[in-house]
XYZ file of C-alpha atoms in Angstrom:
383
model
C -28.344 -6.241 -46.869
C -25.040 -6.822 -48.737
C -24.626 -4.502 -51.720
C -22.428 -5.204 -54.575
C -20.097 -3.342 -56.918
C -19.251 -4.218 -60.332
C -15.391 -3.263 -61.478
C -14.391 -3.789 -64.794
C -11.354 -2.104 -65.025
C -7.683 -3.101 -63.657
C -6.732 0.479 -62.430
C -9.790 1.018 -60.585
C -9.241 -1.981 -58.249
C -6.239 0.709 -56.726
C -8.444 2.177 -54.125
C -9.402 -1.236 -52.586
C -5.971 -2.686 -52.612
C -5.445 -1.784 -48.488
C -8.995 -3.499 -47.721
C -8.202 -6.106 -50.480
C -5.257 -7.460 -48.283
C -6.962 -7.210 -45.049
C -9.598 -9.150 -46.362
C -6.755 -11.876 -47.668
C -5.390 -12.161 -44.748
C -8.645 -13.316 -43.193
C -9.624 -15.704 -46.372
C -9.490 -19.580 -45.323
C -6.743 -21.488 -47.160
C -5.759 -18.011 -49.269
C -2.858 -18.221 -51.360
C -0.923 -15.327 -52.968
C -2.570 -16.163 -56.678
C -5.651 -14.575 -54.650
C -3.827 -11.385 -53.760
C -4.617 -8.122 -56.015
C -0.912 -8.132 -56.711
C -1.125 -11.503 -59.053
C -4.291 -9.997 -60.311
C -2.461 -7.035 -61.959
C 0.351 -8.243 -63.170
C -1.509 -11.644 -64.440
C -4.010 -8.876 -66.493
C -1.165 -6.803 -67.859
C -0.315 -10.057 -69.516
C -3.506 -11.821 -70.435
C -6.702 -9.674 -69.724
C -6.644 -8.417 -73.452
C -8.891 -10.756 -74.797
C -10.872 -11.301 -71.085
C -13.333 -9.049 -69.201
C -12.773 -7.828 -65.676
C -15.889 -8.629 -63.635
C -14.449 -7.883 -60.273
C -17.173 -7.804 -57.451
C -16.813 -6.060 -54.465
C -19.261 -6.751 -51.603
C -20.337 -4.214 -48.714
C -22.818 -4.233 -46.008
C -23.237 -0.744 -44.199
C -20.237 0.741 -46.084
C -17.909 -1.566 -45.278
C -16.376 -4.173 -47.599
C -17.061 -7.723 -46.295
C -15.684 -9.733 -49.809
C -14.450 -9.350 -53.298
C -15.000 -12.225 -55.782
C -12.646 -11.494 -58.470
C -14.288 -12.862 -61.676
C -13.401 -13.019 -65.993
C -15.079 -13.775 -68.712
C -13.108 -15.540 -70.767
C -14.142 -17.003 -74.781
C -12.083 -19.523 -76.705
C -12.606 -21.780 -79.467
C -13.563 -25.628 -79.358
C -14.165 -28.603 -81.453
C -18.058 -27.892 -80.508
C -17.748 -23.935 -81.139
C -16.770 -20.176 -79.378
C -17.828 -20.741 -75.446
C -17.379 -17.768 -73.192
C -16.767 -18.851 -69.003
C -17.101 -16.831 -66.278
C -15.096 -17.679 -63.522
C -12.282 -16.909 -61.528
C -8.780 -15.788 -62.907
C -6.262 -18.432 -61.952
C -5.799 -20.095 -65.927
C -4.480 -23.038 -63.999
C -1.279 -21.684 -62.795
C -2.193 -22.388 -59.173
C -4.828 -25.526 -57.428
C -7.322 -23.542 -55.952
C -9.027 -20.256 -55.562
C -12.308 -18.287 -53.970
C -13.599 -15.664 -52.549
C -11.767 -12.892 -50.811
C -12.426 -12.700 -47.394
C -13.750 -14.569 -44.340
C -17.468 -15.204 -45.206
C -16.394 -16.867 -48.325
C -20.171 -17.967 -48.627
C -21.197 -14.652 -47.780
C -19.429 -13.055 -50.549
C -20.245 -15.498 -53.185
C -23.792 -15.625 -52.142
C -23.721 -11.948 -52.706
C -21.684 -12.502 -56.160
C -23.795 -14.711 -57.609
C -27.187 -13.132 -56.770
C -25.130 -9.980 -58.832
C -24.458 -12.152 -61.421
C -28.192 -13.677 -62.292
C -29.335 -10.273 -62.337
C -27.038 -8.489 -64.735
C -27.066 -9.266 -68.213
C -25.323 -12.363 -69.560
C -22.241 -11.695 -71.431
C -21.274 -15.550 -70.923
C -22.385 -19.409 -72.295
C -21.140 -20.845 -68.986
C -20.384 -20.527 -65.167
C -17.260 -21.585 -64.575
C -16.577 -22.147 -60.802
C -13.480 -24.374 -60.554
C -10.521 -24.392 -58.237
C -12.365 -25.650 -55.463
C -11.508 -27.615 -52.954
C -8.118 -25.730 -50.795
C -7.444 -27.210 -47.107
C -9.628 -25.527 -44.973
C -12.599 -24.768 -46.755
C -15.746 -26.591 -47.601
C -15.476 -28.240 -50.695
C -19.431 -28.336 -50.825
C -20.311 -24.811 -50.274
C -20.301 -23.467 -53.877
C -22.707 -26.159 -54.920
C -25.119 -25.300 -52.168
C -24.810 -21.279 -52.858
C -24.910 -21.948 -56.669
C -28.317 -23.885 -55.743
C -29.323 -21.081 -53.580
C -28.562 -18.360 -56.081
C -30.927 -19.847 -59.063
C -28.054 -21.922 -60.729
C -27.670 -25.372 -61.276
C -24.041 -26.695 -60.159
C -22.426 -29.829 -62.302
C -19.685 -30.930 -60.101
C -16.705 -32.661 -61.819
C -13.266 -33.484 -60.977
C -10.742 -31.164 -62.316
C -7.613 -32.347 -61.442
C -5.862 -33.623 -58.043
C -2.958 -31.734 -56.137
C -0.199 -33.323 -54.079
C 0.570 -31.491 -50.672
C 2.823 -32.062 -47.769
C 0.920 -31.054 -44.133
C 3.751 -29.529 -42.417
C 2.680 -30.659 -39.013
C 4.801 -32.065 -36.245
C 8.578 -32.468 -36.357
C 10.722 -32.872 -39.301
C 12.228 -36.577 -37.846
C 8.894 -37.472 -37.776
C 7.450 -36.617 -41.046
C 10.660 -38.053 -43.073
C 11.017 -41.692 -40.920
C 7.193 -42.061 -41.994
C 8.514 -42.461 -45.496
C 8.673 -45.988 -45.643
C 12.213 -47.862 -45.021
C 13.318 -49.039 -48.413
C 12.575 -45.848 -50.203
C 14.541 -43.892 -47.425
C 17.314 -46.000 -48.108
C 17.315 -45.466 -51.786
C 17.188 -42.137 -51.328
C 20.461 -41.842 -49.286
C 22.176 -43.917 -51.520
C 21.476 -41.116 -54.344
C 22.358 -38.431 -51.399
C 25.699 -40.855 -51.432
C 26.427 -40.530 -54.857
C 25.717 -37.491 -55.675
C 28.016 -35.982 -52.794
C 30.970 -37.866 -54.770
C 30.458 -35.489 -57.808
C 31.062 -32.379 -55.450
C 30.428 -30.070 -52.943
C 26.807 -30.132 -52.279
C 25.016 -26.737 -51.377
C 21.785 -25.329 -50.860
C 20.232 -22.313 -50.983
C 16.366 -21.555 -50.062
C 15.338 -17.745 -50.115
C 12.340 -15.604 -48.966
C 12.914 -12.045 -49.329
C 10.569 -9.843 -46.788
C 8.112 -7.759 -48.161
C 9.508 -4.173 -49.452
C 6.756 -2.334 -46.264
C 9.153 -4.945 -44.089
C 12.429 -3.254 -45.401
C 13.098 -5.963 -48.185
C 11.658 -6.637 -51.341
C 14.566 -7.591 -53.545
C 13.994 -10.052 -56.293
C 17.002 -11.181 -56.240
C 17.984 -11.864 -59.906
C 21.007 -13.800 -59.274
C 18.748 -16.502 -57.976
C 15.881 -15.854 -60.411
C 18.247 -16.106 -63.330
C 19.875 -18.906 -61.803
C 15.874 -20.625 -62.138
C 15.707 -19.481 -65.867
C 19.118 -20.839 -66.577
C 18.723 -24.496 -65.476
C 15.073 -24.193 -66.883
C 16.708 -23.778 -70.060
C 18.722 -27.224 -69.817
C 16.089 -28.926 -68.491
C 14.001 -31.468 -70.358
C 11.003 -29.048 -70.151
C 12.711 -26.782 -72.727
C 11.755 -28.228 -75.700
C 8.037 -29.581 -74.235
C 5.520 -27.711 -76.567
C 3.289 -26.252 -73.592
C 4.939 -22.780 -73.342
C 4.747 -22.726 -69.736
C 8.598 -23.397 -68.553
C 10.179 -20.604 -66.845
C 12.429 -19.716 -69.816
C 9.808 -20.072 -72.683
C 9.696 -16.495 -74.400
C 5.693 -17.185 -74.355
C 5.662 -16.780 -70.564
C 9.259 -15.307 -69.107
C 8.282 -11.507 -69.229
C 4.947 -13.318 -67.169
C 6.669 -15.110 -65.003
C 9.751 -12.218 -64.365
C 7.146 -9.083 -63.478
C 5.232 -12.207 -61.418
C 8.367 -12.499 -59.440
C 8.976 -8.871 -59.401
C 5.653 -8.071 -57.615
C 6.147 -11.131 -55.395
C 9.202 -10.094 -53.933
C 7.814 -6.480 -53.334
C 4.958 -8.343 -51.415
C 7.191 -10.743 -49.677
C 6.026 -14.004 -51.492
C 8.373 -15.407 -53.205
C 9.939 -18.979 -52.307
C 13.175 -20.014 -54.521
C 15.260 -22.613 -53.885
C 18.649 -23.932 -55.226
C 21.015 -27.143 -55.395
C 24.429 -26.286 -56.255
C 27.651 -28.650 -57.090
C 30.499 -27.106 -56.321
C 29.124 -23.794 -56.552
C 27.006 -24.349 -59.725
C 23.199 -24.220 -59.920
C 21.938 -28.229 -61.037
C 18.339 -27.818 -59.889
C 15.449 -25.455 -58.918
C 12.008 -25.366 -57.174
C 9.961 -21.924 -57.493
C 7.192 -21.175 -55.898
C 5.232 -18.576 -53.919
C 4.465 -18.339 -50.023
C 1.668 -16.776 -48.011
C 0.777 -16.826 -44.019
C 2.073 -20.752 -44.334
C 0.562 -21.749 -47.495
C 3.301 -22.739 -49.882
C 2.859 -23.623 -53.890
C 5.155 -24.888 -55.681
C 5.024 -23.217 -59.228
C 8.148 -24.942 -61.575
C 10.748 -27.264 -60.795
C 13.579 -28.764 -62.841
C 16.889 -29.680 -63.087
C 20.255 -29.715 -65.179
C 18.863 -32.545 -68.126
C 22.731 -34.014 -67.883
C 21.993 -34.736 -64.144
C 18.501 -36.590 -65.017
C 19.985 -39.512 -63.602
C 21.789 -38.702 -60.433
C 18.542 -37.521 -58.657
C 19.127 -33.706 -58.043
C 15.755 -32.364 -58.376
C 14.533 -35.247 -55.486
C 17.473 -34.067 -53.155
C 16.326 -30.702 -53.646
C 12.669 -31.325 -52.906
C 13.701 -33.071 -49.386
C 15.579 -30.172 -48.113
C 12.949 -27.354 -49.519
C 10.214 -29.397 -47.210
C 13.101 -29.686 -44.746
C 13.247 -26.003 -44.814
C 8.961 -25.397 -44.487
C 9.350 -27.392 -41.849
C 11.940 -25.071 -39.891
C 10.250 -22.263 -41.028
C 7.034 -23.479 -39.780
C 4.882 -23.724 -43.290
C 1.581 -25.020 -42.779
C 1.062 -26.546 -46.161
C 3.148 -27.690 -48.648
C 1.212 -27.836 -52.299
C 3.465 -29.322 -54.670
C 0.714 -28.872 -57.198
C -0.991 -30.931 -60.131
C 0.497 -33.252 -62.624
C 3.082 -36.101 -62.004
C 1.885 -37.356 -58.792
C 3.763 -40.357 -59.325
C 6.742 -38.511 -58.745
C 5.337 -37.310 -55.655
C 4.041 -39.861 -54.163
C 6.881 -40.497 -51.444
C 6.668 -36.969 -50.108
C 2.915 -36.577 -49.962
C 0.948 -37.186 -46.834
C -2.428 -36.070 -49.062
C -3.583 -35.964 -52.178
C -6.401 -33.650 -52.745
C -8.862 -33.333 -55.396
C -9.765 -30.372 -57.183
C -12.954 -29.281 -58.247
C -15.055 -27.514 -60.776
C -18.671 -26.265 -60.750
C -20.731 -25.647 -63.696
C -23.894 -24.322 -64.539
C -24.698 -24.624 -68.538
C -27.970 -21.972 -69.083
C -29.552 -23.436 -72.037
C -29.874 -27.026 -73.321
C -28.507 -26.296 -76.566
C -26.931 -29.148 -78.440
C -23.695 -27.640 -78.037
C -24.065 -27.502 -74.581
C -25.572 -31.349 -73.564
C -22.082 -32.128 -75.652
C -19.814 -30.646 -73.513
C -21.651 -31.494 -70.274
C -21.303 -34.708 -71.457
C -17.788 -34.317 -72.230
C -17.148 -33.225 -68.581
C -18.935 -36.043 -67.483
C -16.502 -38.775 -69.557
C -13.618 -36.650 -67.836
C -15.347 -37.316 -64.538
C -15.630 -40.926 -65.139
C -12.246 -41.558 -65.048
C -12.163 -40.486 -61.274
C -15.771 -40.135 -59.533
C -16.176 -37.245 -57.585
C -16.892 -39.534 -54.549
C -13.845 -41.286 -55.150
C -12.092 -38.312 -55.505
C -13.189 -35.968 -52.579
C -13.554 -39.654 -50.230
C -9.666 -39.740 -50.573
C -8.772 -36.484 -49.751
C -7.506 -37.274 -46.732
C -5.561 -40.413 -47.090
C -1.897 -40.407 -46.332
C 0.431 -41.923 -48.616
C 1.135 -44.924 -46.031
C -2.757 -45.630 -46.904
C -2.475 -44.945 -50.803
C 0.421 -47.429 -51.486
């Protein structure tokens, strides 16, 4: 029988972090924003107003799973809720379980969970959804476990399958798109020397682990004449809200050997960046943007072309350009892939029938059948 352990502190995650990355590297559709190393550095930064309700799962001392879990409370038009769920905060699409019974583990989780006391108003279980797992499985444990799952539509994520040839995947573009876009490759080679530059340091235990600042800084810089500058959202790479984030982030994912940056230059002189992380062929793009005087001239879509011609020499597995401004998108994509959310409100409180029915207006604007029915579409069917 599977026994669980409760960890509420940061530092005493430490002794698991060898058995924490075995068990990554066996987790279906895993990402680096699962890997302990996010997890510290994203607490260092946020977990002062959160609580750490890591759980680590064992059967016959030995560590099957670990479903990493917060509690998190904030303030809303309908009062103080407090979630528990997982710790992603929307920086990343998806996350799970740790490990390679991911219904195992949260099976295991959950059953913890209904027997502890409650320190929360609801159960949070969103991110669901990555290539490779079963979107349905946390609504059938959640069932299983005593809860009762209210599946909505979060969001949708764009993502390239890196599968077959390069030739192949960019003539399936569609004709007069393909010729737009080397008409802007044209025109922008007349304003200079064109140059790219995509790097993935190796892990520091693989005799690498530089960051790189040159490049990083490079990222910042353009981020700071970039349109998304002076957006309100605090999430741009150079917004004082987030860089010491975001700079430690890319500290600790060069040490690990995750880190994905890539560069356009003009005549020697950064225009346009993608960011992102990397792990065992998943890649996520994290921020993009380009030189706000070069709106026009279509850097940032140059760039994007060669980065997925690059995952495709590198042989990537996934491309996840993430959520928000599909539109712009839409000609690279062969999927678009919904994301989900499950959650189970413990009392009928007024309060609570008013934000399930909130979530339920939100899901009205896509139904979940809709949704999950047109996961796998390619963009030749979507147009």
């Amino acid at each position: 029988m599977a026994r669980v352990l409760e960890i509420n502190s940061i530092e005493q995650l430490a002794p698991f972090r060898r058995e924490w990355s075995d068990l990554l590297r066996q987790t279906p559709g895993a990402s680096f924003f699962q890997s302990l190393e996010w997890l510290e550095v994203y607490w260092r930064h946020f977990g002062r107003e959160r609580k750490l309700r890591t759980l680590v799962v064992s059967d016959k001392n030995r560590t099957i799973g670990i479903l990493p879990l917060i509690v998190e409370c904030e303030k809303t038009k309908l009062g103080r809720f407090c979630e528990l769920g997982f710790p992603l905060h929307n920086w990343g699409a998806f996350y799970g379980p740790i490990g390679p019974d991911a219904e195992r583990t949260l099976a295991a989780g959950l059953e913890h969970v209904r027997c502890t006391p409650r320190d929360w108003d609801i159960l949070e279980l969103g991110w669901q959804g990555a290539v490779g797992t079963d979107p349905g499985q946390t609504q059938r444990v959640m069932t299983a476990a005593g809860f009762s799952p209210y599946a909505t539509l979060w969001d949708r994520t764009a993502i390239v399958d890196i599968d077959g040839t390069w030739d192949s995947y960019w003539s399936a573009r569609g004709g007069a798109w393909l010729r737009r876009f080397r008409r802007t490759e044209r025109l922008l080679s007349k304003q200079g020397e064109i140059s790219f530059v995509h790097c993935r340091p190796a892990s520091l235990a693989d005799g690498d682990g530089s960051p790189h600042w040159d490049l990083y800084d490079a990222c910042e810089e353009i981020a700071r004449r970039s349109w998304q500058n002076s957006s309100t959202n605090g999430t741009t790479l150079s917004h004082e809200s987030v860089r010491p984030f975001f700079r430690e982030m890319h500290e600790a994912a060069s040490t690990a050997g995750a880190a994905d940056i890539n560069l356009l230059l003009i005549d020697g002189q950064p225009v346009a960046f993608m960011y992102g992380y990397h792990y065992r062929g998943y890649v996520c793009g994290l921020r993009r943007g380009f030189d706000a005087n070069r709106a026009k001239q279509g850097v940032g879509t140059v760039l994007l072309a060669d980065s997925l011609r690059d995952s495709f020499a590198r042989g990537d597995c996934i491309y996840d350009m993430g959520i928000g401004s599909l539109d712009s998108k839409r000609h690279f994509q062969t999927r678009v892939i919904p994301v989900l959310r499950y959650s189970h409100f413990p009392s009928l409180t007024p309060r609570m029938l008013l934000l399930r029915l909130r979530r339920w207006r939100q899901s009205r604007r896509c139904p979940m059948s809709t949704a999950v029915g047109r996961a796998h579409e390619s963009v030749a069917d979507s147009r």
